[in-house]
XYZ file of C-alpha atoms in Angstrom:
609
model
C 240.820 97.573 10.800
C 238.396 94.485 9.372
C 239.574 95.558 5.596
C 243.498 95.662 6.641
C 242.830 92.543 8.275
C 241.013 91.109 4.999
C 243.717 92.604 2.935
C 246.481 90.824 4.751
C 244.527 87.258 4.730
C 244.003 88.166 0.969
C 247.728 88.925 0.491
C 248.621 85.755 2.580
C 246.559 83.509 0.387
C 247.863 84.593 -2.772
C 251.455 84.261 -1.614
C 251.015 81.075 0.249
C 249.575 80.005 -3.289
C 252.181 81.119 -5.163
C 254.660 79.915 -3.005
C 252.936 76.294 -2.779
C 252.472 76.256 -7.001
C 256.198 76.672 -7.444
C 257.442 74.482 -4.508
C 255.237 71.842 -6.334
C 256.902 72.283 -10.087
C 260.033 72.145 -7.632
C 259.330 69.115 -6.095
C 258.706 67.588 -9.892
C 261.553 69.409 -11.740
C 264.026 67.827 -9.060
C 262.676 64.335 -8.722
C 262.463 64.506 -12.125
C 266.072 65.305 -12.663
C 267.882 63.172 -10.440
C 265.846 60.371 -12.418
C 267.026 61.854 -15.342
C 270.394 62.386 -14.357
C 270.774 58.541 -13.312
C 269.427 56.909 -16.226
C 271.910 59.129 -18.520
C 275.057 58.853 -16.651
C 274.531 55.332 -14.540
C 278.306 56.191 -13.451
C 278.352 59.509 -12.528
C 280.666 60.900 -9.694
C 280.947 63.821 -7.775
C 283.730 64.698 -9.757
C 282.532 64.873 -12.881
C 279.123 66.865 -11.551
C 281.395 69.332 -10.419
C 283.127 69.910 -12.939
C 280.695 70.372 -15.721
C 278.663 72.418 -13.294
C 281.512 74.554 -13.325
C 282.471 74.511 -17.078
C 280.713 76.138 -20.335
C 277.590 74.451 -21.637
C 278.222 75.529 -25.234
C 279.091 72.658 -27.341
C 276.602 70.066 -25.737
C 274.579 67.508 -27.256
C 271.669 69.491 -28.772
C 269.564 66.147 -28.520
C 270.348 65.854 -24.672
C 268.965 69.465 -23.910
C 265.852 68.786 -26.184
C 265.694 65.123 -23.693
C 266.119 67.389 -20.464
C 263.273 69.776 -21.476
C 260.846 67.038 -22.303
C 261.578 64.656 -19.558
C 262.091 67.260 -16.784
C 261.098 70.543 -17.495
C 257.739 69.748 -19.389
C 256.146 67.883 -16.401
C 257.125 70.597 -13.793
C 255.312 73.253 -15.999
C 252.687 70.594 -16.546
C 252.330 70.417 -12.796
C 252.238 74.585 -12.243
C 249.221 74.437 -15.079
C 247.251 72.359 -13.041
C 247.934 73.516 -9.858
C 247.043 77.117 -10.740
C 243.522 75.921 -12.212
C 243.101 73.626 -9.092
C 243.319 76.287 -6.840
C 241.493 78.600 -8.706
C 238.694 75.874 -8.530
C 239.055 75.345 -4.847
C 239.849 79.324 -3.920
C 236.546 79.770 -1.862
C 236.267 76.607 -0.418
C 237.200 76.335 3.239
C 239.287 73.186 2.721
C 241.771 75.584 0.279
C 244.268 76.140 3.337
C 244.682 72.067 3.747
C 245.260 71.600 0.225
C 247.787 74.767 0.047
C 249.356 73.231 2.790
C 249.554 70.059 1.411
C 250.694 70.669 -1.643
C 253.701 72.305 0.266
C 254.157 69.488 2.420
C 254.266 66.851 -0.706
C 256.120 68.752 -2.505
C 258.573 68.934 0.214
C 258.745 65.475 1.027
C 259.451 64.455 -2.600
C 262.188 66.514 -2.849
C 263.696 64.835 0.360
C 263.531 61.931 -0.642
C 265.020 62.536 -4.318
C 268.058 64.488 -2.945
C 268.662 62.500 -0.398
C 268.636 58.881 -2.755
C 271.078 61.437 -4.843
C 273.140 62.094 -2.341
C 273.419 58.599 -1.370
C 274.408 57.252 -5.115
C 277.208 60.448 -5.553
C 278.414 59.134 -1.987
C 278.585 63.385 -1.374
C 279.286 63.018 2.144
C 282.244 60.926 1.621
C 283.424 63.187 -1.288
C 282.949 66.847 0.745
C 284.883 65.038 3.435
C 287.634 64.202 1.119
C 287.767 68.073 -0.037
C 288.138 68.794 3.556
C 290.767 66.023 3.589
C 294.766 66.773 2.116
C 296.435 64.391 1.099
C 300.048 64.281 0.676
C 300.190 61.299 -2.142
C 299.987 63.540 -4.861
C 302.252 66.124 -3.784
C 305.052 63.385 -2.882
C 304.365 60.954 -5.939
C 303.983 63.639 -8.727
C 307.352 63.621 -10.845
C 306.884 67.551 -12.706
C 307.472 66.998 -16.588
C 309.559 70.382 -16.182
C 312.255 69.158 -14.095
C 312.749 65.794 -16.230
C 314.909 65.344 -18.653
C 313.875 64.267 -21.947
C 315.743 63.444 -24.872
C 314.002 63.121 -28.264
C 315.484 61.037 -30.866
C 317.420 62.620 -33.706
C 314.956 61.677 -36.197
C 311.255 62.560 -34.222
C 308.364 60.172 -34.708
C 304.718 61.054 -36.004
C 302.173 60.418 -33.566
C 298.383 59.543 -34.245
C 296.443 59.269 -30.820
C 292.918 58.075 -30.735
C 290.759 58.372 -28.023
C 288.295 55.861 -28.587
C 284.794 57.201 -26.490
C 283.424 54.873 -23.883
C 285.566 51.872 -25.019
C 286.855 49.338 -22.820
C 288.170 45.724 -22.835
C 284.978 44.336 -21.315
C 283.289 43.898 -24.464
C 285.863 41.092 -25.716
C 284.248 37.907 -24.622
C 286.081 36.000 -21.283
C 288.322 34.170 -23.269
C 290.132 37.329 -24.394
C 290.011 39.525 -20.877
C 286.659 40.447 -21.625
C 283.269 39.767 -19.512
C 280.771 39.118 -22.755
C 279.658 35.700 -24.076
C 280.642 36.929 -27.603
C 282.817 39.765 -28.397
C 281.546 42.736 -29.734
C 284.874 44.170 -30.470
C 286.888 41.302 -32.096
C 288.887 44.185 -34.690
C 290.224 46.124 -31.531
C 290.807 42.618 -29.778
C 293.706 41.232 -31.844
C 295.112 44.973 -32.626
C 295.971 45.069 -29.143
C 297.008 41.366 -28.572
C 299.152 41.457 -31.975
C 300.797 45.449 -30.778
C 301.493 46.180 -26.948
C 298.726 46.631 -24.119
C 301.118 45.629 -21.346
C 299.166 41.939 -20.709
C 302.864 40.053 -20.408
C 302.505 36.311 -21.229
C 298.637 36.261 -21.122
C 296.303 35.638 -23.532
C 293.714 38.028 -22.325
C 293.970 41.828 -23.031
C 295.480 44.480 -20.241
C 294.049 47.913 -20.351
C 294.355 50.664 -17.551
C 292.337 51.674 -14.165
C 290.549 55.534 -14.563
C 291.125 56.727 -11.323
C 288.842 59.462 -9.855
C 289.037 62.671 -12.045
C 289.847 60.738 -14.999
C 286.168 59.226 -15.747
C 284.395 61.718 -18.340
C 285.628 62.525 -21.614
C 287.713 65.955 -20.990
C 288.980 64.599 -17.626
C 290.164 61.585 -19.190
C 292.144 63.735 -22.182
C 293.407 65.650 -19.393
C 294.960 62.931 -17.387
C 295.884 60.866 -20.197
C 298.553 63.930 -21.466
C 299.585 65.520 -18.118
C 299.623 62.538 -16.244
C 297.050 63.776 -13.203
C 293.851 64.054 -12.392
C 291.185 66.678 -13.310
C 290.402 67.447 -9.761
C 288.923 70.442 -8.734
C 288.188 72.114 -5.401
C 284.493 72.568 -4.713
C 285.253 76.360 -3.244
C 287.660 78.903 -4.493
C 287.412 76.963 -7.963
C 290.047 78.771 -10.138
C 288.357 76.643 -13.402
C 284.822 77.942 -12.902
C 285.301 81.046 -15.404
C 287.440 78.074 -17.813
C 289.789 81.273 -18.319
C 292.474 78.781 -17.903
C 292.994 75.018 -17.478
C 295.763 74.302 -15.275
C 297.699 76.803 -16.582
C 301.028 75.460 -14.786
C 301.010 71.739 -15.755
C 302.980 70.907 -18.140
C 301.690 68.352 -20.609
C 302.255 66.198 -23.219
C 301.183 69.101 -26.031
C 303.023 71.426 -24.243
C 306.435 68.646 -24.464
C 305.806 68.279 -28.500
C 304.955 71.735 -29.502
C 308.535 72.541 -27.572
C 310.097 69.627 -29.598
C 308.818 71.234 -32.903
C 305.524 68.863 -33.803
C 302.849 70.357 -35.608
C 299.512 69.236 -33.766
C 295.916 68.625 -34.598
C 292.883 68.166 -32.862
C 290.158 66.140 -35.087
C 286.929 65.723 -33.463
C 283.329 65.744 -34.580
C 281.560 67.707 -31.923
C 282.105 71.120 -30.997
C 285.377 71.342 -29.138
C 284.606 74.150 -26.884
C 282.356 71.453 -24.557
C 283.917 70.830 -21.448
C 286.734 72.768 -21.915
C 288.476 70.822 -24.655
C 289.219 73.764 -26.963
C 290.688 75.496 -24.214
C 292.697 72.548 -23.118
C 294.130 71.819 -26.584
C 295.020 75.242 -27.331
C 296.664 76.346 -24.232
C 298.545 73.600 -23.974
C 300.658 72.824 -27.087
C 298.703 75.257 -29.821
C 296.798 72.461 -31.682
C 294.939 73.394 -34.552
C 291.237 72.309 -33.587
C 289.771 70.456 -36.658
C 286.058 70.090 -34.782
C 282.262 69.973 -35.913
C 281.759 73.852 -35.967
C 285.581 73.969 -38.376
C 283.778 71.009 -40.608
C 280.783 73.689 -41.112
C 283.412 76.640 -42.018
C 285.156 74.664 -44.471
C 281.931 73.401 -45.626
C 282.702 70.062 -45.331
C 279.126 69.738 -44.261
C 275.989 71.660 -44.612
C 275.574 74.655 -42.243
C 272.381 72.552 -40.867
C 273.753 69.081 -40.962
C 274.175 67.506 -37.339
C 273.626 63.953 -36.114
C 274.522 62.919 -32.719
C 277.107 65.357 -31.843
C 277.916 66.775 -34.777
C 279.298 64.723 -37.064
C 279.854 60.868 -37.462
C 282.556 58.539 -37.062
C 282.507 57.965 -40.507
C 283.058 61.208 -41.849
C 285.676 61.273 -38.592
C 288.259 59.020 -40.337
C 287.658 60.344 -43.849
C 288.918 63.725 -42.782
C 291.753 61.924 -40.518
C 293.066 60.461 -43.941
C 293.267 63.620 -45.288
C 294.487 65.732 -43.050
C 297.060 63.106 -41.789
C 298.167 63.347 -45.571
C 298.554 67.062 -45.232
C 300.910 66.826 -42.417
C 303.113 63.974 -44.164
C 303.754 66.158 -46.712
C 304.329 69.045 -44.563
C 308.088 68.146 -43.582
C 307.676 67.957 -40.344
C 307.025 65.820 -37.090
C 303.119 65.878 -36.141
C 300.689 64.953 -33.633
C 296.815 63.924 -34.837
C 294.812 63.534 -31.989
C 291.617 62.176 -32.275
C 288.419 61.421 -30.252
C 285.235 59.540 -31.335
C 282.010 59.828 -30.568
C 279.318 57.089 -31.940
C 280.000 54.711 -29.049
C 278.963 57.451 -26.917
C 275.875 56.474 -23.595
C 273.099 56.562 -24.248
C 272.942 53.384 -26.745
C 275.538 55.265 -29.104
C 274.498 56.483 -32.728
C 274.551 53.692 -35.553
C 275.725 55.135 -38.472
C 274.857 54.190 -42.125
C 277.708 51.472 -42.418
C 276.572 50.005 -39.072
C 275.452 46.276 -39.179
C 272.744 44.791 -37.153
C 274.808 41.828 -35.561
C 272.642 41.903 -32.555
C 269.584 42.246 -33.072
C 268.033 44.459 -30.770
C 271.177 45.242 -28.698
C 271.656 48.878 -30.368
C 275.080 49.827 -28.665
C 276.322 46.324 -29.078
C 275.875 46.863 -32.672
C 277.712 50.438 -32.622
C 280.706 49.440 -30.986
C 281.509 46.479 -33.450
C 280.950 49.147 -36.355
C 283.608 51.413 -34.382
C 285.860 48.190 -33.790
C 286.130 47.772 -38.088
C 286.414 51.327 -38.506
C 289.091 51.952 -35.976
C 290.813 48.534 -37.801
C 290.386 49.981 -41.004
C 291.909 53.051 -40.389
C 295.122 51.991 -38.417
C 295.231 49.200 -41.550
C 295.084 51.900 -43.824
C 298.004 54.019 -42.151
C 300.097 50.971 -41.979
C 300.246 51.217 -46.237
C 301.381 54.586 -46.237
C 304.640 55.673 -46.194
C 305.331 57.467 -43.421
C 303.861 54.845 -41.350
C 307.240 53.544 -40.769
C 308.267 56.398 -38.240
C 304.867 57.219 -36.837
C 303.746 55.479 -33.751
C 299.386 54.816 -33.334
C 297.933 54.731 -29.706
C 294.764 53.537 -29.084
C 292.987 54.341 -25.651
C 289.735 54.110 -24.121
C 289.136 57.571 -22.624
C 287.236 56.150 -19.568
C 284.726 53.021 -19.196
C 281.042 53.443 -20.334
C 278.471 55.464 -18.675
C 275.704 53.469 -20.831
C 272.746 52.833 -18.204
C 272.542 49.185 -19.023
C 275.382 47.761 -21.523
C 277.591 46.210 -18.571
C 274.974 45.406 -16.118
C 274.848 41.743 -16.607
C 278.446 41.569 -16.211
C 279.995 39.532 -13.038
C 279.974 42.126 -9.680
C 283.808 40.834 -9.441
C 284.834 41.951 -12.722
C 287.169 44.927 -12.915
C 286.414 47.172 -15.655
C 289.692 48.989 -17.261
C 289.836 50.996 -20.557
C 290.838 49.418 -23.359
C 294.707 49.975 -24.676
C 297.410 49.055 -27.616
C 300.222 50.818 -28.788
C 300.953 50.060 -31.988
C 304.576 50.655 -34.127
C 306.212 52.280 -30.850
C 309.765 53.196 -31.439
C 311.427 51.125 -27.912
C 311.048 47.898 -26.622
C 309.725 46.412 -23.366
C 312.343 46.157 -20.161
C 310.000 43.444 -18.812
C 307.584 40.769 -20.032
C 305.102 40.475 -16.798
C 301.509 41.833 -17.251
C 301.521 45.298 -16.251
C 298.961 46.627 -13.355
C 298.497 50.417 -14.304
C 296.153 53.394 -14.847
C 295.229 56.084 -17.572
C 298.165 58.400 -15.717
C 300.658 55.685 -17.051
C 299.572 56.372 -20.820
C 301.363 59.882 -20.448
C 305.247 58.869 -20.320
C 304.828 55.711 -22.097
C 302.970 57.613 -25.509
C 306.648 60.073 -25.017
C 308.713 56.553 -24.301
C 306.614 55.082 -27.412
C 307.967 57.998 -29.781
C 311.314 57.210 -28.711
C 312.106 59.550 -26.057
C 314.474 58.636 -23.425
C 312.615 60.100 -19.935
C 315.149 60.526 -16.989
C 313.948 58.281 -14.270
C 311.213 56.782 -16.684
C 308.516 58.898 -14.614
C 305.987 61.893 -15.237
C 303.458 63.008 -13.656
C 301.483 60.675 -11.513
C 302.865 58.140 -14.482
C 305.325 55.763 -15.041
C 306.639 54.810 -18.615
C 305.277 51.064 -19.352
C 308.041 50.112 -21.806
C 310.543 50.228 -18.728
C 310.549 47.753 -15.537
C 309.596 50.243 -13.265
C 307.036 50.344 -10.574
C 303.804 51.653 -11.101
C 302.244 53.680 -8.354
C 299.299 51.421 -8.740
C 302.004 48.784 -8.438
C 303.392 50.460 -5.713
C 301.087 50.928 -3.120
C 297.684 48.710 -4.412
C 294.662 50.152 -6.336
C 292.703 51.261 -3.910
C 294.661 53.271 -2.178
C 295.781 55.319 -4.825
C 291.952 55.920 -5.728
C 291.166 56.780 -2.084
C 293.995 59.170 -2.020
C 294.132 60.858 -5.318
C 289.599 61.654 -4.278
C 291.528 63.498 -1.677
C 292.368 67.342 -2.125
C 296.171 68.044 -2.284
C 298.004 71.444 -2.471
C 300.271 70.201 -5.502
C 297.152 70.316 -7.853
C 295.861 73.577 -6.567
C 299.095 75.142 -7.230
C 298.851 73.338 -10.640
C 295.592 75.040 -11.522
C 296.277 78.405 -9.675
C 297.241 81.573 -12.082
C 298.475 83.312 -9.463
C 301.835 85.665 -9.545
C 303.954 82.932 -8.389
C 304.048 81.250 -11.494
C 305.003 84.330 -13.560
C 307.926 85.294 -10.792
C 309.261 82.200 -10.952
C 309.479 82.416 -14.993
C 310.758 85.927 -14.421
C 313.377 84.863 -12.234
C 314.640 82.264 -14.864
C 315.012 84.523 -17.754
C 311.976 83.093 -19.713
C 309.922 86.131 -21.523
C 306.303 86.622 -20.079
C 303.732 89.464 -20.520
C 300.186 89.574 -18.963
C 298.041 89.316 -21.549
C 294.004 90.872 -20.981
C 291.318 90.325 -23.678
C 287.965 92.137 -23.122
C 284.621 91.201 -23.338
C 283.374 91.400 -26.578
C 281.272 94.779 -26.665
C 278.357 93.736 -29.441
C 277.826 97.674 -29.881
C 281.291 98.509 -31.417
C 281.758 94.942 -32.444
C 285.530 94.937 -30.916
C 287.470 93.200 -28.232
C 290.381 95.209 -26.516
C 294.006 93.505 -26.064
C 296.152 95.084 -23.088
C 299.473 93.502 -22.748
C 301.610 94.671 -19.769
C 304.865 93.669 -17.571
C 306.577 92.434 -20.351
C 309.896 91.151 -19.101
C 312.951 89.392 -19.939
C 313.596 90.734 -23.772
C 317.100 90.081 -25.060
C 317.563 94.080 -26.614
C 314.800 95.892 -25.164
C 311.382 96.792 -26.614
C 311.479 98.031 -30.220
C 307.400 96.941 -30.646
C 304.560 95.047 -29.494
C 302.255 93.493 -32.133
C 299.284 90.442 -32.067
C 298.047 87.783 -34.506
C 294.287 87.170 -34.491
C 292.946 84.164 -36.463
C 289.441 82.503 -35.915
C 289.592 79.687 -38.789
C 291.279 76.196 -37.612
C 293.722 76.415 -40.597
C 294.574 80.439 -39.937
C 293.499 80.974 -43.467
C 291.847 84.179 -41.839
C 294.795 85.461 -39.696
C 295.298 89.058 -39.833
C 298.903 91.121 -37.878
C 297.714 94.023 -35.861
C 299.978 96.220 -34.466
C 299.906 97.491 -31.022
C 299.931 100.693 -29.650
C 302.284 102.059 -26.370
C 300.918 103.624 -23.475
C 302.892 105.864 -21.369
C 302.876 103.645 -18.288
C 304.744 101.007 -20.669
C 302.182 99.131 -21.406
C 300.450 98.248 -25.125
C 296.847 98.140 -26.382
C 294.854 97.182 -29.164
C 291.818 96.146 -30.238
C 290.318 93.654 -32.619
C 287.726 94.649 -35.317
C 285.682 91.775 -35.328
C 284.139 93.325 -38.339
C 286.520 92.489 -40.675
C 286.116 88.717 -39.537
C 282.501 89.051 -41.099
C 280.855 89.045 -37.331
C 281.150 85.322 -37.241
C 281.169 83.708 -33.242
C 283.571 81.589 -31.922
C 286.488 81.254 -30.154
C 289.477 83.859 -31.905
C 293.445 82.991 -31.275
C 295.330 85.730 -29.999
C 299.270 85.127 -30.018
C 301.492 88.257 -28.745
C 304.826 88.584 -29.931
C 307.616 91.169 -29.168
C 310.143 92.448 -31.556
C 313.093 93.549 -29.873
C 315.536 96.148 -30.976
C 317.316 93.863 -32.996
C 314.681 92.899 -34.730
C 313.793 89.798 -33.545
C 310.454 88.692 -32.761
C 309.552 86.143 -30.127
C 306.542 84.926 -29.559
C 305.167 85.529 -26.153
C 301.767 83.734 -25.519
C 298.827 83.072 -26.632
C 294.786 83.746 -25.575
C 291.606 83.325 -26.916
C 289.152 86.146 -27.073
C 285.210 84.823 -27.595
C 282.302 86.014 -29.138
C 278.957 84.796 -29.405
């Protein structure tokens, strides 16, 4: 009885020593963390946690995972190294128990205290009683782009669209609708007060609110071409899988790849973080023009990567020439662009970068991004189709830099910065416009020259005409306060559910469900089933898919597909015969009919990695 009785103490020892060790690197690993977390994104939201919680990792900052690991991870292991050899030093001493016990208890304690400062800073209590909170202000405000007229103009313009990262009118200086002594961004400053930001009769520079889901890159993409938020539900999240990405919105890629626009996506980090590459492809087929296509094409060496991926600078060389491309092409296009230098923390100062300011680091990168971005636009004005192609310059949301803005007055309002330059209408009103980052959708459509019926989309309203914003409308902070809320418009918006294909059914438009496989690694193929194919003009003659990895297509291979009995059609792709290589592969169905005619059914991606 005395050795079971030794063997249990035994086997309670080591546990309760085990148990303490890791509830120590616990304790560290999460204090450290939430510090972590902070100083990186000084303006993080629930939102945004959420979401990239929720979405793929692949495509992140290599730099900020090598920053994690050293700042968080290293001291946790740090602290199970010594705590193993301090209780192997104090194992037969008859205070062990008390310092066991301790060690539990600190370890505890700490990570109270860290959770509970971070649950006081995300406000989480306010935001998982808004997600158990509808609100109807969506659903009743939201004007769907599919049941809107729109008429383009006989001759379509060319858009370029740059996203400009972190950039917003507070770093003009006060005189210009800034907050700094001296402006940092004096290039951007007098493109927007010599084009259109919407400021009226003032002197000092308009730009727009980013309302909640519309404050991190993606999100502010997102909301800038559909017009909504990129809110998602913290339970029975249809984007955690990033399968789709609000499949049933309809956006502003989805409007020109309808109206016959060819469309690019130039960026130089690897699309595929946050969701981006899904975004862009799904809705309106852009060719993705990113760090890893840059690589391919060896534009750069396969081991080159600073910040990102790529720099700015190498950014607008490639614009120029891929801009020239689609001039010559013969037909209307879309470049949309995001950079990346001014991105938190401090931004990355490239080789043309000027020390201005001493040792003010991000100060220094976004005047190098203010003559670049001036350069560029300066340099599209001498070509010759700038005459019918319309720029837009937006912020995508304001900084998350720890400590750029915090010397700025608490009663300053912080908006993103915005000028449309070239747009193809006029104003309906001269009075400074109050508006957010959903207004940018219709007015970038009313800014090419198309005429919108009722001048409203989405949770926007076109800027050119006089009427109300919803901001506007019903004040600033109640919009915020209800768009945090949940709302079933935007969960029927993201859901993939049957409804959407019955109602497409019903109205004579041709769908299929389309399944890709996982990749299997042993036969080195991924299996296409296509099924319920409905709504072909003659009938079914044959089912076949195009498969393309390369941003250009210059790999694109036909496969044809084979029937079933139960109707259905199958294939698979021989990943082989792309060389193995990883990445995200295009998969576009199309159905010839019996007279043949093919139509182009949808598309999917298929991964491999």
């Amino acid at each position: 009885m005395k050795m079971v009785l030794d063997f249990l103490k035994k086997f309670m020892l080591v546990v309760g020593t085990i148990l303490s060790v890791i509830l120590m690197a616990l304790g560290v690993l999460v204090c450290f963390s939430i510090r972590w977390m902070f100083n990186t994104w000084s303006n993080l939201t629930m939102d945004e946690l959420v979401y990239h919680l929720t979405a793929p990792l692949e495509g992140t900052n290599g730099e900020m995972i090598k920053e994690y690991l050293s700042i968080c991870v290293a001291p946790a292991l740090l602290v199970i190294l010594l705590a193993v050899v301090l209780f192997v030093a104090w194992y037969n001493k008859k205070r062990y128990l008390v310092l066991m016990g301790g060690g539990m208890v600190v370890s505890l304690g700490v990570s109270a205290v860290s959770v509970h400062g971070a649950w006081t800073k995300l406000d989480v209590g306010n935001y998982v009683a808004d997600q158990g909170t509808y609100s109807t202000f969506i659903d009743n405000n939201y004007m769907d782009p599919a049941e809107v007229e729109l008429k383009f103009p006989d001759k379509k313009r060319n858009l370029i669209y740059i996203f400009l990262e972190s950039m917003e009118i507070t770093y003009a200086d006060c005189e210009s609708g800034g907050a700094f002594e001296k402006n940092v961004i004096p290039e951007l400053t007098s493109l927007a007060k010599e084009n259109e930001d919407f400021s009226g009769e003032s002197e000092k520079m308009n730009g727009g609110y980013a309302m909640p889901g519309a404050t991190w890159t993606i999100a502010a993409m997102f909301s800038q071409t559909s017009g909504i938020p990129l809110s998602i539900s913290i339970e029975d999240n249809s984007m955690d899988t990033q399968d789709s990405f609000f499949a049933s919105a309809v956006t502003m890629g989805d409007i020109l790849e309808q109206a016959g626009y060819s469309q690019t996506l130039l960026i130089g980090s690897d699309a595929t973080f946050g969701g981006r590459r899904l975004y862009f492809t799904e809705h309106g087929n852009f060719d993705i023009y990113d760090y890893v296509y840059a690589k391919e094409q060896e534009k750069i060496p396969q081991d080159y990567r600073v910040w990102w991926g790529y720099e700015d600078q190498k950014l607008f060389q490639y614009a120029k020439e891929r801009v020239t491309e689609l001039a010559l092409e013969g037909q209307p296009f879309n470049l949309t662009m995001l950079t990346v230098d001014t991105h938190f923390e401090d931004g990355y100062p490239c080789k043309i970068c000027r020390n201005t300011y001493k040792d003010d680091q991000y100060a220094n990168v976004m005047a190098c991004s203010s003559r670049q971005v001036d350069r560029f636009v300066k340099w599209i004005q001498q070509q010759d189709f700038y005459e019918n192609t319309t720029i837009v310059l937006v912020g995508d949301h304001p900084t998350m830099d720890s400590d750029f803005c915090e010397d700025i007055d608490s009663d300053y309002v912080r908006k993103v910065y915005t000028s449309y330059i070239n747009p193809a209408t006029e104003k309906e009103t001269n009075a400074e416009r109050v508006y957010t980052t959903f207004d940018i959708f219709p007015t970038t459509l009313a800014a090419l020259g198309v005429e919108i019926d009722g001048e409203r989309l989405g949770l926007g309203t076109n800027l050119f005409s006089s009427k109300q914003t919803l901001t506007e409308r019903f004040g600033l902070d109640f919009q915020k306060r209800e768009i945090g809320k949940k709302s079933k418009m935007m969960e029927q918006l993201a859901d993939l559910d049957k409804n959407k294909r019955e109602l497409l059914v019903r109205e004579g438009v041709m769908t299929a469900e389309i399944i890709v496989s996982e990749y299997d690694i042993e036969t080195a193929t991924m299996t296409v089933n296509v099924s319920d194919i409905a709504n072909v003009p003659e009938g079914i003659e044959g089912v076949q898919m195009a498969v393309w990895l390369a941003g250009d297509q210059s790999d694109l291979q036909w496969i044809q597909m084979e029937m079933r009995e139960d109707g259905s059609y199958v294939s698979s792709i021989d990943v082989s015969s792309f060389g193995y290589k990883s990445g995200e592969y295009r998969i576009h169905v199309y159905v010839v009919d019996r007279a043949g005619k093919q139509y182009l059914v949808d598309g999917v991606t298929g991964i491999v990695k």
